[in-house]
PDB file of C-alpha atoms in Angstrom:
ATOM      1  CA  MET Z1328       0.000   0.000   0.000  1.00 38.00           C
ATOM      2  CA  THR Z1329       1.276   3.468  -0.826  1.00 37.00           C
ATOM      3  CA  SER Z1330       1.806   5.880   2.058  1.00 35.00           C
ATOM      4  CA  SER Z1331      -0.828   8.262   0.683  1.00 34.00           C
ATOM      5  CA  LEU Z1332      -3.433   5.527   0.455  1.00 37.00           C
ATOM      6  CA  HIS Z1333      -2.579   4.230   3.913  1.00 38.00           C
ATOM      7  CA  HIS Z1334      -3.012   7.765   5.242  1.00 37.00           C
ATOM      8  CA  ALA Z1335      -6.346   8.046   3.441  1.00 39.00           C
ATOM      9  CA  ILE Z1336      -7.690   4.884   5.030  1.00 36.00           C
ATOM     10  CA  ARG Z1337      -6.753   6.176   8.476  1.00 38.00           C
ATOM     11  CA  LEU Z1338      -8.463   9.490   7.701  1.00 36.00           C
ATOM     12  CA  THR Z1339     -11.588   7.572   6.722  1.00 38.00           C
ATOM     13  CA  THR Z1340     -11.653   5.859  10.096  1.00 35.00           C
ATOM     14  CA  ALA Z1341     -11.011   9.100  11.937  1.00 33.00           C
ATOM     15  CA  SER Z1342     -14.003  10.761  10.308  1.00 34.00           C
ATOM     16  CA  ALA Z1343     -16.179   7.786  11.237  1.00 35.00           C
ATOM     17  CA  ILE Z1344     -15.055   7.726  14.861  1.00 30.00           C
ATOM     18  CA  ALA Z1345     -15.864  11.420  15.150  1.00 30.00           C
ATOM     19  CA  LEU Z1346     -19.541  10.545  14.574  1.00 31.00           C
ATOM     20  CA  GLY Z1347     -19.791   8.685  17.896  1.00 30.00           C
ATOM     21  CA  GLY Z1348     -20.394  10.070  21.367  1.00 30.00           C
ATOM     22  CA  LEU Z1349     -23.398  11.641  23.016  1.00 28.00           C
ATOM     23  CA  VAL Z1350     -26.285  12.914  20.916  1.00 27.00           C
ATOM     24  CA  THR Z1351     -28.129  15.753  22.640  1.00 25.00           C
ATOM     25  CA  LEU Z1352     -31.900  15.809  22.124  1.00 26.00           C
ATOM     26  CA  GLY Z1353     -32.738  18.868  24.209  1.00 27.00           C
ATOM     27  CA  THR Z1354     -32.745  20.182  27.743  1.00 25.00           C
ATOM     28  CA  GLY Z1355     -32.900  17.299  30.179  1.00 29.00           C
ATOM     29  CA  ALA Z1356     -32.988  14.620  27.448  1.00 29.00           C
ATOM     30  CA  HIS Z1357     -30.264  12.720  25.662  1.00 32.00           C
ATOM     31  CA  ALA Z1358     -29.481   9.433  23.951  1.00 43.00           C
ATOM     32  CA  ALA Z1359     -26.167   7.680  24.463  1.00 59.00           C
ATOM     33  CA  SER Z1360     -24.672   6.319  21.275  1.00 83.00           C
ATOM     34  CA  VAL Z1361     -22.741   3.110  21.911  1.00 94.00           C
ATOM     35  CA  ALA Z1362     -19.816   2.565  19.525  1.00 96.00           C
ATOM     36  CA  VAL Z1363     -19.215  -0.863  18.009  1.00 97.00           C
ATOM     37  CA  PRO Z1364     -15.591  -1.609  17.002  1.00 97.00           C
ATOM     38  CA  TYR Z1365     -15.395  -3.332  13.622  1.00 98.00           C
ATOM     39  CA  GLU Z1366     -12.766  -5.297  11.773  1.00 97.00           C
ATOM     40  CA  CYS Z1367     -12.773  -3.854   8.257  1.00 97.00           C
ATOM     41  CA  ARG Z1368     -11.114  -4.095   4.902  1.00 96.00           C
ATOM     42  CA  THR Z1369     -11.327  -2.447   1.519  1.00 94.00           C
ATOM     43  CA  TRP Z1370     -10.155  -3.488  -1.928  1.00 91.00           C
ATOM     44  CA  VAL Z1371      -7.460  -1.603  -3.865  1.00 89.00           C
ATOM     45  CA  GLN Z1372      -6.357  -2.712  -7.329  1.00 89.00           C
ATOM     46  CA  GLY Z1373      -7.590  -6.237  -6.746  1.00 88.00           C
ATOM     47  CA  ASN Z1374      -6.015  -6.665  -3.302  1.00 92.00           C
ATOM     48  CA  THR Z1375      -7.495  -6.367   0.172  1.00 93.00           C
ATOM     49  CA  HIS Z1376      -6.200  -3.834   2.682  1.00 93.00           C
ATOM     50  CA  PRO Z1377      -7.195  -3.532   6.356  1.00 94.00           C
ATOM     51  CA  VAL Z1378      -8.966  -0.449   7.664  1.00 93.00           C
ATOM     52  CA  TYR Z1379      -7.976   0.163  11.270  1.00 93.00           C
ATOM     53  CA  ASP Z1380      -9.895   1.503  14.264  1.00 93.00           C
ATOM     54  CA  TYR Z1381     -13.266   1.781  12.547  1.00 95.00           C
ATOM     55  CA  GLU Z1382     -16.344   2.215  14.757  1.00 96.00           C
ATOM     56  CA  ARG Z1383     -20.031   2.899  14.236  1.00 96.00           C
ATOM     57  CA  GLY Z1384     -22.430   4.250  16.845  1.00 96.00           C
ATOM     58  CA  PHE Z1385     -25.928   3.024  17.659  1.00 97.00           C
ATOM     59  CA  ASP Z1386     -28.671   4.030  20.066  1.00 96.00           C
ATOM     60  CA  VAL Z1387     -30.782   0.966  20.930  1.00 96.00           C
ATOM     61  CA  THR Z1388     -33.869   1.304  23.110  1.00 95.00           C
ATOM     62  CA  VAL Z1389     -35.484  -1.739  24.755  1.00 96.00           C
ATOM     63  CA  PRO Z1390     -37.567  -2.327  27.906  1.00 95.00           C
ATOM     64  CA  ALA Z1391     -35.656  -3.065  31.092  1.00 95.00           C
ATOM     65  CA  SER Z1392     -37.622  -6.294  31.471  1.00 95.00           C
ATOM     66  CA  VAL Z1393     -40.267  -8.374  29.735  1.00 96.00           C
ATOM     67  CA  ARG Z1394     -42.349 -11.369  30.708  1.00 96.00           C
ATOM     68  CA  ALA Z1395     -41.372 -14.727  29.232  1.00 96.00           C
ATOM     69  CA  GLY Z1396     -43.261 -15.500  26.017  1.00 95.00           C
ATOM     70  CA  LYS Z1397     -44.604 -11.934  25.657  1.00 96.00           C
ATOM     71  CA  LYS Z1398     -44.107  -9.468  22.819  1.00 97.00           C
ATOM     72  CA  PHE Z1399     -42.001  -6.331  23.234  1.00 97.00           C
ATOM     73  CA  ASN Z1400     -40.536  -3.571  21.075  1.00 97.00           C
ATOM     74  CA  ALA Z1401     -36.936  -2.650  20.300  1.00 97.00           C
ATOM     75  CA  THR Z1402     -35.688   0.437  18.436  1.00 97.00           C
ATOM     76  CA  TYR Z1403     -32.322   0.619  16.641  1.00 97.00           C
ATOM     77  CA  ASP Z1404     -31.126   4.088  15.622  1.00 97.00           C
ATOM     78  CA  PRO Z1405     -27.759   4.181  13.800  1.00 97.00           C
ATOM     79  CA  ASP Z1406     -25.541   7.262  13.834  1.00 96.00           C
ATOM     80  CA  PRO Z1407     -25.492   9.354  10.621  1.00 96.00           C
ATOM     81  CA  ILE Z1408     -22.846   8.523   8.024  1.00 96.00           C
ATOM     82  CA  THR Z1409     -20.442  10.859   6.215  1.00 95.00           C
ATOM     83  CA  ALA Z1410     -18.098   9.016   3.852  1.00 94.00           C
ATOM     84  CA  PHE Z1411     -14.626  10.547   3.405  1.00 92.00           C
ATOM     85  CA  ALA Z1412     -15.131  12.145  -0.023  1.00 92.00           C
ATOM     86  CA  GLU Z1413     -11.594  12.008  -1.356  1.00 90.00           C
ATOM     87  CA  TYR Z1414     -11.622   8.208  -1.320  1.00 89.00           C
ATOM     88  CA  ASN Z1415     -15.364   7.533  -1.360  1.00 95.00           C
ATOM     89  CA  GLN Z1416     -16.682   9.880  -4.025  1.00 96.00           C
ATOM     90  CA  ILE Z1417     -19.824   7.807  -4.567  1.00 97.00           C
ATOM     91  CA  VAL Z1418     -21.246   5.253  -2.134  1.00 97.00           C
ATOM     92  CA  ASN Z1419     -23.856   2.634  -3.050  1.00 98.00           C
ATOM     93  CA  ASP Z1420     -25.523  -0.357  -1.390  1.00 98.00           C
ATOM     94  CA  VAL Z1421     -25.084   0.650   2.267  1.00 98.00           C
ATOM     95  CA  ARG Z1422     -26.017  -2.105   4.734  1.00 98.00           C
ATOM     96  CA  ILE Z1423     -26.189  -2.422   8.516  1.00 98.00           C
ATOM     97  CA  ALA Z1424     -26.935  -5.722  10.254  1.00 98.00           C
ATOM     98  CA  TYR Z1425     -28.430  -6.196  13.710  1.00 98.00           C
ATOM     99  CA  ARG Z1426     -28.243  -9.557  15.474  1.00 98.00           C
ATOM    100  CA  ILE Z1427     -31.537 -11.101  16.631  1.00 98.00           C
ATOM    101  CA  PRO Z1428     -31.163 -11.795  20.371  1.00 97.00           C
ATOM    102  CA  GLU Z1429     -30.690 -15.470  21.155  1.00 94.00           C
ATOM    103  CA  GLY Z1430     -34.055 -17.101  21.839  1.00 95.00           C
ATOM    104  CA  ALA Z1431     -36.180 -14.147  20.693  1.00 97.00           C
ATOM    105  CA  LYS Z1432     -38.449 -14.389  17.653  1.00 97.00           C
ATOM    106  CA  VAL Z1433     -39.097 -11.595  15.178  1.00 97.00           C
ATOM    107  CA  HIS Z1434     -42.799 -10.778  14.952  1.00 96.00           C
ATOM    108  CA  LYS Z1435     -42.709  -7.537  12.932  1.00 97.00           C
ATOM    109  CA  VAL Z1436     -40.153  -5.122  11.449  1.00 98.00           C
ATOM    110  CA  ARG Z1437     -40.552  -1.613  10.073  1.00 97.00           C
ATOM    111  CA  LEU Z1438     -38.456   1.443   9.233  1.00 98.00           C
ATOM    112  CA  THR Z1439     -39.049   5.064  10.209  1.00 96.00           C
ATOM    113  CA  GLY Z1440     -37.234   8.337   9.642  1.00 94.00           C
ATOM    114  CA  GLY Z1441     -33.868   8.644   7.967  1.00 95.00           C
ATOM    115  CA  SER Z1442     -32.536  11.605   6.018  1.00 96.00           C
ATOM    116  CA  GLY Z1443     -30.474  12.411   2.951  1.00 95.00           C
ATOM    117  CA  LEU Z1444     -31.558   9.143   1.318  1.00 96.00           C
ATOM    118  CA  GLY Z1445     -32.669  10.686  -1.985  1.00 93.00           C
ATOM    119  CA  ASP Z1446     -34.190   8.140  -4.347  1.00 93.00           C
ATOM    120  CA  SER Z1447     -32.646   5.164  -2.550  1.00 95.00           C
ATOM    121  CA  ASP Z1448     -34.434   1.850  -2.456  1.00 96.00           C
ATOM    122  CA  VAL Z1449     -34.589   1.347   1.324  1.00 97.00           C
ATOM    123  CA  ARG Z1450     -35.291  -2.130   2.682  1.00 97.00           C
ATOM    124  CA  VAL Z1451     -35.321  -4.236   5.826  1.00 98.00           C
ATOM    125  CA  GLU Z1452     -34.991  -8.014   5.633  1.00 97.00           C
ATOM    126  CA  VAL Z1453     -34.509 -10.870   8.067  1.00 97.00           C
ATOM    127  CA  GLU Z1454     -31.465 -12.844   6.917  1.00 95.00           C
ATOM    128  CA  GLY Z1455     -30.674 -15.836   9.104  1.00 95.00           C
ATOM    129  CA  ARG Z1456     -29.654 -14.590  12.562  1.00 96.00           C
ATOM    130  CA  ASP Z1457     -29.660 -10.927  11.502  1.00 98.00           C
ATOM    131  CA  ILE Z1458     -32.007  -8.137  10.513  1.00 98.00           C
ATOM    132  CA  VAL Z1459     -30.422  -6.130   7.683  1.00 98.00           C
ATOM    133  CA  VAL Z1460     -31.293  -2.525   6.806  1.00 98.00           C
ATOM    134  CA  SER Z1461     -30.075  -1.389   3.387  1.00 97.00           C
ATOM    135  CA  ALA Z1462     -30.193   1.683   1.164  1.00 98.00           C
ATOM    136  CA  SER Z1463     -29.189   1.490  -2.505  1.00 97.00           C
ATOM    137  CA  GLY Z1464     -27.891   5.067  -2.838  1.00 95.00           C
ATOM    138  CA  PRO Z1465     -26.161   6.680  -4.583  1.00 97.00           C
ATOM    139  CA  PHE Z1466     -24.701   8.858  -1.835  1.00 97.00           C
ATOM    140  CA  GLN Z1467     -22.109  11.559  -2.376  1.00 96.00           C
ATOM    141  CA  GLY Z1468     -18.937  11.460  -0.331  1.00 96.00           C
ATOM    142  CA  GLY Z1469     -18.709  14.255   2.231  1.00 96.00           C
ATOM    143  CA  VAL Z1470     -22.494  14.631   2.435  1.00 97.00           C
ATOM    144  CA  GLU Z1471     -24.176  13.307   5.576  1.00 97.00           C
ATOM    145  CA  PHE Z1472     -27.007  10.790   5.291  1.00 97.00           C
ATOM    146  CA  ASP Z1473     -28.860   8.858   7.962  1.00 97.00           C
ATOM    147  CA  LEU Z1474     -30.267   5.364   7.526  1.00 98.00           C
ATOM    148  CA  PRO Z1475     -33.767   4.818   8.904  1.00 97.00           C
ATOM    149  CA  THR Z1476     -34.468   3.766  12.464  1.00 98.00           C
ATOM    150  CA  LEU Z1477     -35.384   0.088  12.712  1.00 98.00           C
ATOM    151  CA  LYS Z1478     -38.347  -0.821  14.909  1.00 98.00           C
ATOM    152  CA  VAL Z1479     -38.776  -4.504  15.765  1.00 98.00           C
ATOM    153  CA  THR Z1480     -41.515  -6.320  17.638  1.00 98.00           C
ATOM    154  CA  TYR Z1481     -40.006  -9.418  19.216  1.00 98.00           C
ATOM    155  CA  LYS Z1482     -41.516 -12.308  21.126  1.00 97.00           C
ATOM    156  CA  ALA Z1483     -39.456 -13.124  24.206  1.00 97.00           C
ATOM    157  CA  PRO Z1484     -38.354 -16.708  24.828  1.00 96.00           C
ATOM    158  CA  ARG Z1485     -40.285 -18.754  27.388  1.00 94.00           C
ATOM    159  CA  THR Z1486     -37.172 -19.172  29.513  1.00 94.00           C
ATOM    160  CA  THR Z1487     -35.849 -16.494  31.846  1.00 95.00           C
ATOM    161  CA  GLY Z1488     -32.500 -14.798  31.351  1.00 95.00           C
ATOM    162  CA  THR Z1489     -30.882 -11.842  29.614  1.00 96.00           C
ATOM    163  CA  LEU Z1490     -31.456 -10.806  26.005  1.00 97.00           C
ATOM    164  CA  ASN Z1491     -28.444  -8.915  24.643  1.00 96.00           C
ATOM    165  CA  PHE Z1492     -28.802  -6.642  21.628  1.00 97.00           C
ATOM    166  CA  VAL Z1493     -25.638  -6.479  19.528  1.00 97.00           C
ATOM    167  CA  SER Z1494     -24.454  -5.674  16.033  1.00 97.00           C
ATOM    168  CA  GLY Z1495     -24.880  -8.338  13.359  1.00 97.00           C
ATOM    169  CA  GLY Z1496     -22.398  -9.864  10.948  1.00 97.00           C
ATOM    170  CA  SER Z1497     -19.831 -12.571  11.506  1.00 95.00           C
ATOM    171  CA  GLY Z1498     -17.227 -12.177   8.738  1.00 96.00           C
ATOM    172  CA  TYR Z1499     -16.386 -10.526   5.440  1.00 96.00           C
ATOM    173  CA  GLU Z1500     -18.797 -12.831   3.644  1.00 94.00           C
ATOM    174  CA  ASP Z1501     -21.444 -11.939   6.223  1.00 95.00           C
ATOM    175  CA  PRO Z1502     -20.755  -8.252   6.955  1.00 97.00           C
ATOM    176  CA  GLY Z1503     -22.283  -6.219   9.750  1.00 97.00           C
ATOM    177  CA  PHE Z1504     -21.583  -2.955   7.927  1.00 98.00           C
ATOM    178  CA  TYR Z1505     -20.950  -2.567   4.190  1.00 98.00           C
ATOM    179  CA  TRP Z1506     -20.903  -0.212   1.247  1.00 97.00           C
ATOM    180  CA  TYR Z1507     -19.679  -0.234  -2.361  1.00 97.00           C
ATOM    181  CA  ARG Z1508     -17.716   2.870  -3.265  1.00 96.00           C
ATOM    182  CA  TYR Z1509     -16.080   4.681  -6.170  1.00 96.00           C
ATOM    183  CA  GLN Z1510     -12.451   5.617  -5.446  1.00 93.00           C
ATOM    184  CA  PRO Z1511     -11.654   8.561  -7.772  1.00 93.00           C
ATOM    185  CA  ILE Z1512      -7.864   8.614  -7.376  1.00 91.00           C
ATOM    186  CA  LEU Z1513      -7.498   5.077  -8.726  1.00 91.00           C
ATOM    187  CA  ASP Z1514     -10.705   5.324 -10.788  1.00 94.00           C
ATOM    188  CA  GLU Z1515     -12.123   2.069  -9.453  1.00 95.00           C
ATOM    189  CA  TRP Z1516     -15.084   0.622  -7.621  1.00 96.00           C
ATOM    190  CA  GLY Z1517     -14.734  -1.679  -4.639  1.00 95.00           C
ATOM    191  CA  PRO Z1518     -16.391  -2.813  -1.401  1.00 96.00           C
ATOM    192  CA  PHE Z1519     -15.845  -1.636   2.143  1.00 96.00           C
ATOM    193  CA  GLU Z1520     -16.627  -4.614   4.406  1.00 97.00           C
ATOM    194  CA  CYS Z1521     -16.847  -4.803   8.203  1.00 98.00           C
ATOM    195  CA  PHE Z1522     -17.964  -7.124  10.977  1.00 97.00           C
ATOM    196  CA  PRO Z1523     -17.744  -6.852  14.786  1.00 97.00           C
ATOM    197  CA  ASP Z1524     -14.085  -7.120  15.787  1.00 97.00           C
ATOM    198  CA  PRO Z1525     -13.587 -10.646  17.195  1.00 95.00           C
ATOM    199  CA  ALA Z1526     -10.395  -9.529  18.965  1.00 94.00           C
ATOM    200  CA  LYS Z1527     -12.377  -7.210  21.237  1.00 94.00           C
ATOM    201  CA  PRO Z1528     -15.107  -7.966  23.785  1.00 93.00           C
ATOM    202  CA  GLU Z1529     -18.572  -8.039  22.264  1.00 94.00           C
ATOM    203  CA  THR Z1530     -20.250  -4.649  22.524  1.00 96.00           C
ATOM    204  CA  VAL Z1531     -23.714  -4.906  24.058  1.00 96.00           C
ATOM    205  CA  LEU Z1532     -25.900  -2.066  22.803  1.00 96.00           C
ATOM    206  CA  ALA Z1533     -28.754  -2.776  25.213  1.00 95.00           C
ATOM    207  CA  SER Z1534     -30.203  -5.644  27.246  1.00 95.00           C
ATOM    208  CA  THR Z1535     -33.559  -6.849  28.527  1.00 95.00           C
ATOM    209  CA  GLN Z1536     -34.266  -9.190  31.420  1.00 96.00           C
ATOM    210  CA  VAL Z1537     -36.775 -11.943  30.663  1.00 97.00           C
ATOM    211  CA  LYS Z1538     -38.792 -12.682  33.808  1.00 95.00           C
ATOM    212  CA  LYS Z1539     -41.193 -15.437  34.734  1.00 88.00           C
ATOM    213  CA  HIS Z1540     -44.648 -15.117  33.255  1.00 69.00           C
ATOM    214  CA  LYS Z1541     -47.291 -14.525  35.890  1.00 65.00           C
TER     215      LYS Z1541
END
């Protein structure tokens, strides 16, 4: 990798990390955005290159507790995205995956809100153990856009315990965060692929206690 390209990749991660932190909603109200560390790579001239220290923030809202076997709602709100324009001039096919908590069953999914999505085809699909939100784009580098908030109605398992809500994805073939970008310096298209960093402790975005049904 050339030094300029290596520097560019690090700048991309720095701009992403800057999106995390505390989102203020108004006097006396706030939502804490929990950052998920990802293992990432991109493709340059047919070869893969790692992208270091990449994180994405999420605000996940769930009830503190739920009765076993009962339905409950969860809300997943991802932080806005601003792709580093110099190396991501155009971004297509943006995807974020959320892991279905172990033992819970998906009853209903829907999307609300979002901004800067233009004419994107926006979808939500259940794919194996994950719920995947996607937007086709195109998105311009350097221009902020915000994927919709995902609202899920789950059915709690019949056994008691803790339901942990975490990011989805398990590898580069099963990414938790993804886009397909145009790199203008090299005049080429290529993917940016991420999944939760297995070298770091799993980041729990929220949790719910399943209690005995009365």
